[in-house]
Amino acid sequence: MLTILWLKGLFAYRSGRLLGAIVGVALTVALLASIGVFIASSSATMTRRAAADVPVDWQVQLSPGVDASGIANAIGKSTAYTALEQVGYASTAGFSANAGGTLQTTGPGKVVGLSPNYRQHFPTELRLLIGSLDGVLVAQQTASNLHVTIGDTVTIQRVGLPPVKVIVGGVVDLPNADSLFQAVGVPAGASPQAPPDNVLILPDTQWRQVFDPQIAVRPDSVRMQFHVRITRNLPADPNTAFVYVQQMANNLEARVAGSALVGNNLAARLDSVRKDSLYALVLFLFLGIPGAILAMLLTMAVAASGVERRRQEQALLRTRGAATSQLLRLAALEAMIVGVGGVALGIAIASIAAGTITSVGLFASITSIIWTANASLVGLILAVVAVLYPAWLQARNSTVMAARAVVGRGRKPIWQRVYLDVILLVVSAIIFWRTASTGYQVVLAPEGVPQTSVAYETFLAPLCLWVGVALLAMRLCGGGLEHGRRVLASMLRPIAKKLSGIVSASLGRQYVRLARGIVLVALAFSFATSTAVFNTTYNAQARVDAVLTNGADVTVTGSTAFAPGSMLSQLKALPGATVVQPMQHRFAYVGNDLQDMYGIDPARISDVTSMSNAFFANGDAQATLAALAMRPDGVLVSQETATNYQLAVGDQINLRLLSASDHQYHAVKFHFLGVVREFPTAPKDSFLVANASYIAQQTGSSAAEIVLIHTTANPADLAIQVRNVVSALAGARVTDIGTTQKIIGSSLTSVDLRGLTSLELTFAILLLAGATGLILALGLAERRRTFALLAALGAKRNQLGAFLWSEGAVIQISGGIIGIALGFGIAQMLVTILTGVFDPPPEVLAIPWVYLVVMTLAAIASMVAAVLSTQIASRRPVVEALRDL
Amino acid sequence: MDEMLVHMENGERTYSRGKTPVAAVVSATCTIMPGDRIALMGPSGSGKSTLLHLIGGLDSLTSGRLTWPALGARETLRPAKVGLVFQMPSLLAPLTVVENVEIPLLLGSGSADKARAAALDALERTGLRSIADKLPEELSGGQAQRVAVARALASHPRLLLADEPTGQLDSATARHLFDVLLESLRGTDTALVVATHDKVVAERLNTVWHMQHGILEVAA
């Protein structure tokens, strides 16, 4: 009977506090469950995207003389597959062709034999530029070297046999030449082998006719491979998928016992994504956990706001004969309502969030189910800790606590006496220094090794900073409010006028409660700020990464023969094309190594694309480009080249460039100016950057193979117009930054992270509004007696408002300033610790002004709502208010 | 003749308790003149507090007429013209004794400095100067009620309403509090209305009003 009465009372008279606690638990559960869903979702996306990028899953290389059908059978037993193609690779002494009355020759090359179905099964290996895929195909660079096109004859210099003539049917680009011509069986971590400079592709029947005789005389010059597309039912987690694919390949190698080696492209790709996956996990935890902790603190604060009333209720029940066990049963009932209600609401919110932002449902994977179950458990524990535990403490120690309230007045809490705040800040600084100064890797996923590790201890740096600043703020705010009443009074004079002294005295003596409120608001501000700043910085860097890959907002890539630079005036005329600039993309020999070479106008390149300081070893893009502009024959080279050739700034280098007049490579003098690490559209490994005008002068061709376009309009729309303009150029490819950003190599820029951060930013606003509004409202509600008395003594509405607005302002302004500063500190720390996420690393934090304004407005609106609702409540007839006391 | 401070004619106050109307004050007629010392007696629930709240402008009549000829409009009564002492502990916990006493003065038109001086003077008059800087939680029940009296007197009100001010005190402390109250009003024309059960208290005042079931009997 008592239980039912209590329940009725709880819903009728304590519904605000009950609902506040339920919402707090719900936010905690929803955040934790959402993190789980996003982790599962992002892992699955990364695995799927990584696998989709792989042109050929396995390249199984047969040992000379081995029966191919036996290997094919073994492959079928080791894995289910959707495509299996036999491919021949033959080495040649070179190719030659007669073009324009001159004989063009090349160095050693490869001739690949492909079946007619190959392109259907492995569509991304070949990209037709001109002609037809049915006949003999010549690689773009080889066509350029031999100066041949469709219908021309190329002579293949076979090894140990007379040459053979073939007629070119088409020119192709080999986008995945690195993997197509990889050395199968080299140990993991070995330097990658450059693909051959000259490549010819024959239909497999013709290849057999040409090279079967060569197999007979020089079996070492010919290799046979099976290209395999395995059935893609991979585990969702990249690391698990990597181990799974690796084990299948091991199984095959065991079956064939040395007769074949597996080039496991799929495992290699998954291997490279594992680190991204772990970084994503770390990122989710770094960004999400503080929100969950904040939601827990909010729940506990909401529950604690009723502590005085609960004490009175307990006392009343005791006087009517209620035993401690009965009191605890009633508190347990309240905890159960808060826990079960909060968990149910939290799961509902997480489910909506999961359905809205990702395609993965809340219960779609084991990972997310485990996270949801754990989140629910945390929610139930939180309800017990927030509601039942304090009630138990009160019921058990009421006399002691009552005594302590007087005797312990003014005594500092233990954390203040042992300077826990200072200790935590020092620990944070030490861990951060250790992480930042030593290039410490938070995530380790050694290439080819199944085991991975995450240095979770680095979490301690931001966590200690967070808690340390919170405690320090509590100490300083408490001290400031207690001892700085005069200063506070003068600050409050605009609001409280002549009541400012009384108001500041009142606030000063409630310093513990107020300091807690300030710290809670500060933590909410810091969570929102750090999440927003990190997210904005991350997105800005993702864009820089995309610019780096794509070159500019819109990029046209062609060839020397069909150079998009020739259509510059038409491209400049397009509406929306703000800046249009040509860029040469040639090839140059550095010693025997053929490298990509980019010819730019250093004075204007930064008008069209981002030139980050991180691109250059000296960390100064402006100075490097100015030096290049000053020195026409200057060249920037990669770190690897500078080290291998022991180059010092000012050294002369002879590079061999293809001349437009005789189609031969000739030495051209350059002077080494510095090291370039990354450059728009350039590959990750070695490349060169020089003045376009000098390259044009030395090669006799000013053709610009790339055109970069900057736009203030939608890049995707502009790209459509650009495609129309360059449609006449054979093989010209138009890409825009948005599309590139979606398919960019690093999976961290996937939509999942954006989804989570959007959710977190929404949660951050909710928590901020909750922290400012709810705490203030509940705190003020608990002090209805004070306001009723003031009203009875004759306080007018504006005078009551002075107390309310002053308290709101003190909590809001102090919490806001501390929180925003802490948020930037945390964001800077996260960016530094998680440097591995960024490519290239950001130079400064990006500031999300709009979000910060929205966040502040939300907090102010919440505070205003809390104060106004209290003011409205205080408008009740004074007698009625006094009767309730 | 002095102008009337309060005049009530056929005053009625009815509350709704669910669907049942409850008459707290029934057809009350009374007048309070400057210098009056009135004891309002009656059992619990007889309507004493409601009558005081009506006279003090905290509540309004359901029907009848209530005016304050010498005090002005209802909205201007508190904090300067009418002082209130409650039965329950009524000090604001985060404020010291002197700050509690100066609150009504600050809520009025006086400056902060004058308010502090007047508060200290009120404490002096009530013998509480020595505890001016103490917090309410450091006071005994009797001290807290004396501070409440000092607060009500600080603005030199024309009318002081005390709702069972000694109700929660032992008899000795109650007597002492009442001594302080009467002593402070000696020589002033401040009217005093005290709601009380205590006959000893009532005997020390000039006039006794009785209330029973909301009906006021005013002595001739």
PDB file of N, CA, C and O in Angstrom, chain A residues 77-132:
ATOM      1  N   LYS A  77      39.548 -25.464 -54.019  1.00  0.00           N
ATOM      2  CA  LYS A  77      39.376 -26.148 -52.730  1.00  0.00           C
ATOM      3  C   LYS A  77      39.669 -25.201 -51.549  1.00  0.00           C
ATOM      4  O   LYS A  77      39.140 -25.381 -50.455  1.00  0.00           O
ATOM      5  N   SER A  78      40.528 -24.216 -51.785  1.00  0.00           N
ATOM      6  CA  SER A  78      40.896 -23.307 -50.692  1.00  0.00           C
ATOM      7  C   SER A  78      39.871 -22.212 -50.484  1.00  0.00           C
ATOM      8  O   SER A  78      39.682 -21.723 -49.373  1.00  0.00           O
ATOM      9  N   THR A  79      39.254 -21.807 -51.568  1.00  0.00           N
ATOM     10  CA  THR A  79      38.280 -20.706 -51.437  1.00  0.00           C
ATOM     11  C   THR A  79      37.229 -20.785 -52.544  1.00  0.00           C
ATOM     12  O   THR A  79      37.517 -21.260 -53.645  1.00  0.00           O
ATOM     13  N   ALA A  80      36.049 -20.309 -52.196  1.00  0.00           N
ATOM     14  CA  ALA A  80      35.053 -20.126 -53.257  1.00  0.00           C
ATOM     15  C   ALA A  80      35.450 -18.868 -54.019  1.00  0.00           C
ATOM     16  O   ALA A  80      35.984 -17.927 -53.424  1.00  0.00           O
ATOM     17  N   TYR A  81      35.269 -18.885 -55.335  1.00  0.00           N
ATOM     18  CA  TYR A  81      35.638 -17.699 -56.113  1.00  0.00           C
ATOM     19  C   TYR A  81      34.587 -17.390 -57.152  1.00  0.00           C
ATOM     20  O   TYR A  81      33.792 -18.251 -57.547  1.00  0.00           O
ATOM     21  N   THR A  82      34.599 -16.128 -57.604  1.00  0.00           N
ATOM     22  CA  THR A  82      33.642 -15.716 -58.640  1.00  0.00           C
ATOM     23  C   THR A  82      34.331 -15.525 -59.987  1.00  0.00           C
ATOM     24  O   THR A  82      33.657 -15.425 -61.004  1.00  0.00           O
ATOM     25  N   ALA A  83      35.649 -15.436 -59.981  1.00  0.00           N
ATOM     26  CA  ALA A  83      36.375 -15.292 -61.259  1.00  0.00           C
ATOM     27  C   ALA A  83      37.765 -15.903 -61.132  1.00  0.00           C
ATOM     28  O   ALA A  83      38.422 -15.758 -60.093  1.00  0.00           O
ATOM     29  N   LEU A  84      38.165 -16.590 -62.181  1.00  0.00           N
ATOM     30  CA  LEU A  84      39.516 -17.193 -62.214  1.00  0.00           C
ATOM     31  C   LEU A  84      40.024 -17.069 -63.637  1.00  0.00           C
ATOM     32  O   LEU A  84      39.430 -17.597 -64.574  1.00  0.00           O
ATOM     33  N   GLU A  85      41.095 -16.325 -63.831  1.00  0.00           N
ATOM     34  CA  GLU A  85      41.635 -16.077 -65.171  1.00  0.00           C
ATOM     35  C   GLU A  85      43.122 -16.398 -65.181  1.00  0.00           C
ATOM     36  O   GLU A  85      43.859 -16.011 -64.274  1.00  0.00           O
ATOM     37  N   GLN A  86      43.540 -17.103 -66.260  1.00  0.00           N
ATOM     38  CA  GLN A  86      44.980 -17.361 -66.400  1.00  0.00           C
ATOM     39  C   GLN A  86      45.603 -16.220 -67.191  1.00  0.00           C
ATOM     40  O   GLN A  86      45.064 -15.810 -68.233  1.00  0.00           O
ATOM     41  N   VAL A  87      46.709 -15.688 -66.695  1.00  0.00           N
ATOM     42  CA  VAL A  87      47.364 -14.531 -67.323  1.00  0.00           C
ATOM     43  C   VAL A  87      48.834 -14.879 -67.557  1.00  0.00           C
ATOM     44  O   VAL A  87      49.501 -15.419 -66.678  1.00  0.00           O
ATOM     45  N   GLY A  88      49.317 -14.548 -68.749  1.00  0.00           N
ATOM     46  CA  GLY A  88      50.724 -14.789 -69.065  1.00  0.00           C
ATOM     47  C   GLY A  88      51.516 -13.488 -69.013  1.00  0.00           C
ATOM     48  O   GLY A  88      51.032 -12.438 -69.433  1.00  0.00           O
ATOM     49  N   TYR A  89      52.714 -13.554 -68.466  1.00  0.00           N
ATOM     50  CA  TYR A  89      53.626 -12.404 -68.432  1.00  0.00           C
ATOM     51  C   TYR A  89      54.920 -12.824 -69.134  1.00  0.00           C
ATOM     52  O   TYR A  89      55.567 -13.778 -68.698  1.00  0.00           O
ATOM     53  N   ALA A  90      55.273 -12.151 -70.192  1.00  0.00           N
ATOM     54  CA  ALA A  90      56.524 -12.480 -70.876  1.00  0.00           C
ATOM     55  C   ALA A  90      57.440 -11.274 -70.879  1.00  0.00           C
ATOM     56  O   ALA A  90      56.995 -10.152 -71.161  1.00  0.00           O
ATOM     57  N   SER A  91      58.693 -11.510 -70.545  1.00  0.00           N
ATOM     58  CA  SER A  91      59.668 -10.419 -70.612  1.00  0.00           C
ATOM     59  C   SER A  91      60.164 -10.299 -72.041  1.00  0.00           C
ATOM     60  O   SER A  91      60.304 -11.299 -72.745  1.00  0.00           O
ATOM     61  N   THR A  92      60.421  -9.083 -72.486  1.00  0.00           N
ATOM     62  CA  THR A  92      60.976  -8.875 -73.832  1.00  0.00           C
ATOM     63  C   THR A  92      62.219  -8.005 -73.712  1.00  0.00           C
ATOM     64  O   THR A  92      62.393  -7.291 -72.706  1.00  0.00           O
ATOM     65  N   ALA A  93      63.021  -8.060 -74.763  1.00  0.00           N
ATOM     66  CA  ALA A  93      64.220  -7.210 -74.771  1.00  0.00           C
ATOM     67  C   ALA A  93      63.855  -5.773 -75.062  1.00  0.00           C
ATOM     68  O   ALA A  93      64.650  -4.859 -74.816  1.00  0.00           O
ATOM     69  N   GLY A  94      62.663  -5.565 -75.619  1.00  0.00           N
ATOM     70  CA  GLY A  94      62.214  -4.196 -75.892  1.00  0.00           C
ATOM     71  C   GLY A  94      61.205  -4.192 -77.023  1.00  0.00           C
ATOM     72  O   GLY A  94      60.832  -5.244 -77.564  1.00  0.00           O
ATOM     73  N   PHE A  95      60.747  -2.983 -77.347  1.00  0.00           N
ATOM     74  CA  PHE A  95      59.819  -2.820 -78.463  1.00  0.00           C
ATOM     75  C   PHE A  95      60.401  -1.770 -79.403  1.00  0.00           C
ATOM     76  O   PHE A  95      61.201  -0.916 -78.998  1.00  0.00           O
ATOM     77  N   SER A  96      59.964  -1.838 -80.670  1.00  0.00           N
ATOM     78  CA  SER A  96      60.365  -0.796 -81.611  1.00  0.00           C
ATOM     79  C   SER A  96      59.220  -0.525 -82.574  1.00  0.00           C
ATOM     80  O   SER A  96      58.320  -1.357 -82.753  1.00  0.00           O
ATOM     81  N   ALA A  97      59.268   0.661 -83.167  1.00  0.00           N
ATOM     82  CA  ALA A  97      58.218   1.030 -84.121  1.00  0.00           C
ATOM     83  C   ALA A  97      58.744   2.114 -85.037  1.00  0.00           C
ATOM     84  O   ALA A  97      59.608   2.908 -84.638  1.00  0.00           O
ATOM     85  N   ASN A  98      58.234   2.112 -86.268  1.00  0.00           N
ATOM     86  CA  ASN A  98      58.568   3.174 -87.210  1.00  0.00           C
ATOM     87  C   ASN A  98      57.468   4.213 -87.161  1.00  0.00           C
ATOM     88  O   ASN A  98      56.299   3.902 -87.403  1.00  0.00           O
ATOM     89  N   ALA A  99      57.822   5.424 -86.800  1.00  0.00           N
ATOM     90  CA  ALA A  99      56.813   6.477 -86.714  1.00  0.00           C
ATOM     91  C   ALA A  99      57.358   7.733 -87.376  1.00  0.00           C
ATOM     92  O   ALA A  99      58.437   8.206 -86.990  1.00  0.00           O
ATOM     93  N   GLY A 100      56.638   8.233 -88.331  1.00  0.00           N
ATOM     94  CA  GLY A 100      57.042   9.475 -88.999  1.00  0.00           C
ATOM     95  C   GLY A 100      58.408   9.385 -89.633  1.00  0.00           C
ATOM     96  O   GLY A 100      59.159  10.361 -89.622  1.00  0.00           O
ATOM     97  N   GLY A 101      58.724   8.207 -90.108  1.00  0.00           N
ATOM     98  CA  GLY A 101      60.002   8.037 -90.810  1.00  0.00           C
ATOM     99  C   GLY A 101      61.175   7.779 -89.900  1.00  0.00           C
ATOM    100  O   GLY A 101      62.305   7.596 -90.362  1.00  0.00           O
ATOM    101  N   THR A 102      60.952   7.769 -88.560  1.00  0.00           N
ATOM    102  CA  THR A 102      62.059   7.474 -87.641  1.00  0.00           C
ATOM    103  C   THR A 102      61.767   6.192 -86.888  1.00  0.00           C
ATOM    104  O   THR A 102      60.604   5.850 -86.635  1.00  0.00           O
ATOM    105  N   LEU A 103      62.806   5.515 -86.467  1.00  0.00           N
ATOM    106  CA  LEU A 103      62.657   4.258 -85.713  1.00  0.00           C
ATOM    107  C   LEU A 103      62.720   4.577 -84.220  1.00  0.00           C
ATOM    108  O   LEU A 103      63.688   5.161 -83.739  1.00  0.00           O
ATOM    109  N   GLN A 104      61.665   4.232 -83.520  1.00  0.00           N
ATOM    110  CA  GLN A 104      61.618   4.451 -82.079  1.00  0.00           C
ATOM    111  C   GLN A 104      61.819   3.103 -81.383  1.00  0.00           C
ATOM    112  O   GLN A 104      61.219   2.106 -81.779  1.00  0.00           O
ATOM    113  N   THR A 105      62.661   3.084 -80.372  1.00  0.00           N
ATOM    114  CA  THR A 105      62.890   1.831 -79.639  1.00  0.00           C
ATOM    115  C   THR A 105      62.723   2.093 -78.136  1.00  0.00           C
ATOM    116  O   THR A 105      62.885   3.222 -77.676  1.00  0.00           O
ATOM    117  N   THR A 106      62.443   1.038 -77.438  1.00  0.00           N
ATOM    118  CA  THR A 106      62.328   1.166 -75.970  1.00  0.00           C
ATOM    119  C   THR A 106      63.273   0.165 -75.316  1.00  0.00           C
ATOM    120  O   THR A 106      63.815  -0.732 -75.992  1.00  0.00           O
ATOM    121  N   GLY A 107      63.403   0.303 -74.010  1.00  0.00           N
ATOM    122  CA  GLY A 107      64.174  -0.674 -73.255  1.00  0.00           C
ATOM    123  C   GLY A 107      63.330  -1.914 -73.020  1.00  0.00           C
ATOM    124  O   GLY A 107      62.254  -2.068 -73.603  1.00  0.00           O
ATOM    125  N   PRO A 108      63.758  -2.803 -72.081  1.00  0.00           N
ATOM    126  CA  PRO A 108      63.017  -4.036 -71.796  1.00  0.00           C
ATOM    127  C   PRO A 108      61.581  -3.733 -71.380  1.00  0.00           C
ATOM    128  O   PRO A 108      61.303  -2.704 -70.771  1.00  0.00           O
ATOM    129  N   GLY A 109      60.696  -4.658 -71.715  1.00  0.00           N
ATOM    130  CA  GLY A 109      59.291  -4.458 -71.372  1.00  0.00           C
ATOM    131  C   GLY A 109      58.625  -5.793 -71.080  1.00  0.00           C
ATOM    132  O   GLY A 109      59.280  -6.839 -71.001  1.00  0.00           O
ATOM    133  N   LYS A 110      57.319  -5.718 -70.911  1.00  0.00           N
ATOM    134  CA  LYS A 110      56.527  -6.919 -70.621  1.00  0.00           C
ATOM    135  C   LYS A 110      55.394  -7.017 -71.632  1.00  0.00           C
ATOM    136  O   LYS A 110      54.809  -5.997 -72.011  1.00  0.00           O
ATOM    137  N   VAL A 111      55.086  -8.280 -71.973  1.00  0.00           N
ATOM    138  CA  VAL A 111      53.904  -8.519 -72.792  1.00  0.00           C
ATOM    139  C   VAL A 111      52.978  -9.420 -71.984  1.00  0.00           C
ATOM    140  O   VAL A 111      53.383 -10.488 -71.525  1.00  0.00           O
ATOM    141  N   VAL A 112      51.754  -8.938 -71.795  1.00  0.00           N
ATOM    142  CA  VAL A 112      50.784  -9.656 -70.968  1.00  0.00           C
ATOM    143  C   VAL A 112      49.747 -10.312 -71.884  1.00  0.00           C
ATOM    144  O   VAL A 112      49.289  -9.687 -72.850  1.00  0.00           O
ATOM    145  N   GLY A 113      49.394 -11.554 -71.579  1.00  0.00           N
ATOM    146  CA  GLY A 113      48.357 -12.247 -72.344  1.00  0.00           C
ATOM    147  C   GLY A 113      47.081 -12.361 -71.536  1.00  0.00           C
ATOM    148  O   GLY A 113      47.099 -12.923 -70.441  1.00  0.00           O
ATOM    149  N   LEU A 114      45.983 -11.782 -72.054  1.00  0.00           N
ATOM    150  CA  LEU A 114      44.711 -11.793 -71.324  1.00  0.00           C
ATOM    151  C   LEU A 114      43.617 -12.435 -72.162  1.00  0.00           C
ATOM    152  O   LEU A 114      43.576 -12.246 -73.394  1.00  0.00           O
ATOM    153  N   SER A 115      42.719 -13.151 -71.491  1.00  0.00           N
ATOM    154  CA  SER A 115      41.593 -13.760 -72.201  1.00  0.00           C
ATOM    155  C   SER A 115      40.553 -12.687 -72.528  1.00  0.00           C
ATOM    156  O   SER A 115      40.558 -11.617 -71.910  1.00  0.00           O
ATOM    157  N   PRO A 116      39.638 -12.976 -73.459  1.00  0.00           N
ATOM    158  CA  PRO A 116      38.600 -11.980 -73.801  1.00  0.00           C
ATOM    159  C   PRO A 116      37.689 -11.639 -72.626  1.00  0.00           C
ATOM    160  O   PRO A 116      37.112 -10.573 -72.574  1.00  0.00           O
ATOM    161  N   ASN A 117      37.588 -12.563 -71.635  1.00  0.00           N
ATOM    162  CA  ASN A 117      36.699 -12.314 -70.493  1.00  0.00           C
ATOM    163  C   ASN A 117      37.369 -11.534 -69.369  1.00  0.00           C
ATOM    164  O   ASN A 117      36.723 -11.196 -68.382  1.00  0.00           O
ATOM    165  N   TYR A 118      38.661 -11.322 -69.520  1.00  0.00           N
ATOM    166  CA  TYR A 118      39.416 -10.764 -68.384  1.00  0.00           C
ATOM    167  C   TYR A 118      38.833  -9.429 -67.936  1.00  0.00           C
ATOM    168  O   TYR A 118      38.626  -9.174 -66.746  1.00  0.00           O
ATOM    169  N   ARG A 119      38.562  -8.566 -68.922  1.00  0.00           N
ATOM    170  CA  ARG A 119      38.114  -7.206 -68.566  1.00  0.00           C
ATOM    171  C   ARG A 119      36.751  -7.235 -67.865  1.00  0.00           C
ATOM    172  O   ARG A 119      36.467  -6.400 -67.002  1.00  0.00           O
ATOM    173  N   GLN A 120      35.960  -8.221 -68.236  1.00  0.00           N
ATOM    174  CA  GLN A 120      34.641  -8.351 -67.615  1.00  0.00           C
ATOM    175  C   GLN A 120      34.785  -8.753 -66.137  1.00  0.00           C
ATOM    176  O   GLN A 120      34.077  -8.261 -65.271  1.00  0.00           O
ATOM    177  N   HIS A 121      35.763  -9.668 -65.893  1.00  0.00           N
ATOM    178  CA  HIS A 121      35.955 -10.135 -64.518  1.00  0.00           C
ATOM    179  C   HIS A 121      36.730  -9.152 -63.640  1.00  0.00           C
ATOM    180  O   HIS A 121      36.511  -9.071 -62.444  1.00  0.00           O
ATOM    181  N   PHE A 122      37.675  -8.475 -64.269  1.00  0.00           N
ATOM    182  CA  PHE A 122      38.520  -7.535 -63.496  1.00  0.00           C
ATOM    183  C   PHE A 122      38.496  -6.177 -64.198  1.00  0.00           C
ATOM    184  O   PHE A 122      39.476  -5.766 -64.837  1.00  0.00           O
ATOM    185  N   PRO A 123      37.394  -5.472 -64.090  1.00  0.00           N
ATOM    186  CA  PRO A 123      37.172  -4.284 -64.934  1.00  0.00           C
ATOM    187  C   PRO A 123      38.103  -3.108 -64.641  1.00  0.00           C
ATOM    188  O   PRO A 123      38.242  -2.228 -65.486  1.00  0.00           O
ATOM    189  N   THR A 124      38.720  -3.063 -63.451  1.00  0.00           N
ATOM    190  CA  THR A 124      39.509  -1.865 -63.145  1.00  0.00           C
ATOM    191  C   THR A 124      40.983  -1.987 -63.534  1.00  0.00           C
ATOM    192  O   THR A 124      41.754  -1.062 -63.304  1.00  0.00           O
ATOM    193  N   GLU A 125      41.381  -3.116 -64.111  1.00  0.00           N
ATOM    194  CA  GLU A 125      42.797  -3.264 -64.493  1.00  0.00           C
ATOM    195  C   GLU A 125      43.139  -2.472 -65.754  1.00  0.00           C
ATOM    196  O   GLU A 125      44.259  -1.984 -65.887  1.00  0.00           O
ATOM    197  N   LEU A 126      42.189  -2.400 -66.687  1.00  0.00           N
ATOM    198  CA  LEU A 126      42.442  -1.713 -67.949  1.00  0.00           C
ATOM    199  C   LEU A 126      41.465  -0.564 -68.138  1.00  0.00           C
ATOM    200  O   LEU A 126      40.290  -0.704 -67.800  1.00  0.00           O
ATOM    201  N   ARG A 127      41.980   0.548 -68.638  1.00  0.00           N
ATOM    202  CA  ARG A 127      41.071   1.648 -69.006  1.00  0.00           C
ATOM    203  C   ARG A 127      41.388   2.042 -70.448  1.00  0.00           C
ATOM    204  O   ARG A 127      42.511   2.474 -70.746  1.00  0.00           O
ATOM    205  N   LEU A 128      40.419   1.816 -71.314  1.00  0.00           N
ATOM    206  CA  LEU A 128      40.629   2.082 -72.735  1.00  0.00           C
ATOM    207  C   LEU A 128      40.683   3.583 -72.981  1.00  0.00           C
ATOM    208  O   LEU A 128      39.792   4.318 -72.545  1.00  0.00           O
ATOM    209  N   LEU A 129      41.747   4.017 -73.632  1.00  0.00           N
ATOM    210  CA  LEU A 129      41.847   5.442 -73.978  1.00  0.00           C
ATOM    211  C   LEU A 129      41.361   5.676 -75.403  1.00  0.00           C
ATOM    212  O   LEU A 129      40.498   6.519 -75.640  1.00  0.00           O
ATOM    213  N   ILE A 130      41.935   4.918 -76.353  1.00  0.00           N
ATOM    214  CA  ILE A 130      41.437   4.998 -77.740  1.00  0.00           C
ATOM    215  C   ILE A 130      41.447   3.600 -78.347  1.00  0.00           C
ATOM    216  O   ILE A 130      42.166   2.706 -77.903  1.00  0.00           O
ATOM    217  N   GLY A 131      40.659   3.380 -79.384  1.00  0.00           N
ATOM    218  CA  GLY A 131      40.647   2.113 -80.107  1.00  0.00           C
ATOM    219  C   GLY A 131      39.688   1.112 -79.499  1.00  0.00           C
ATOM    220  O   GLY A 131      38.691   1.494 -78.900  1.00  0.00           O
ATOM    221  N   SER A 132      40.055  -0.173 -79.643  1.00  0.00           N
ATOM    222  CA  SER A 132      39.181  -1.248 -79.191  1.00  0.00           C
ATOM    223  C   SER A 132      39.973  -2.177 -78.278  1.00  0.00           C
ATOM    224  O   SER A 132      41.202  -2.322 -78.404  1.00  0.00           O
TER     225      SER A 132
END
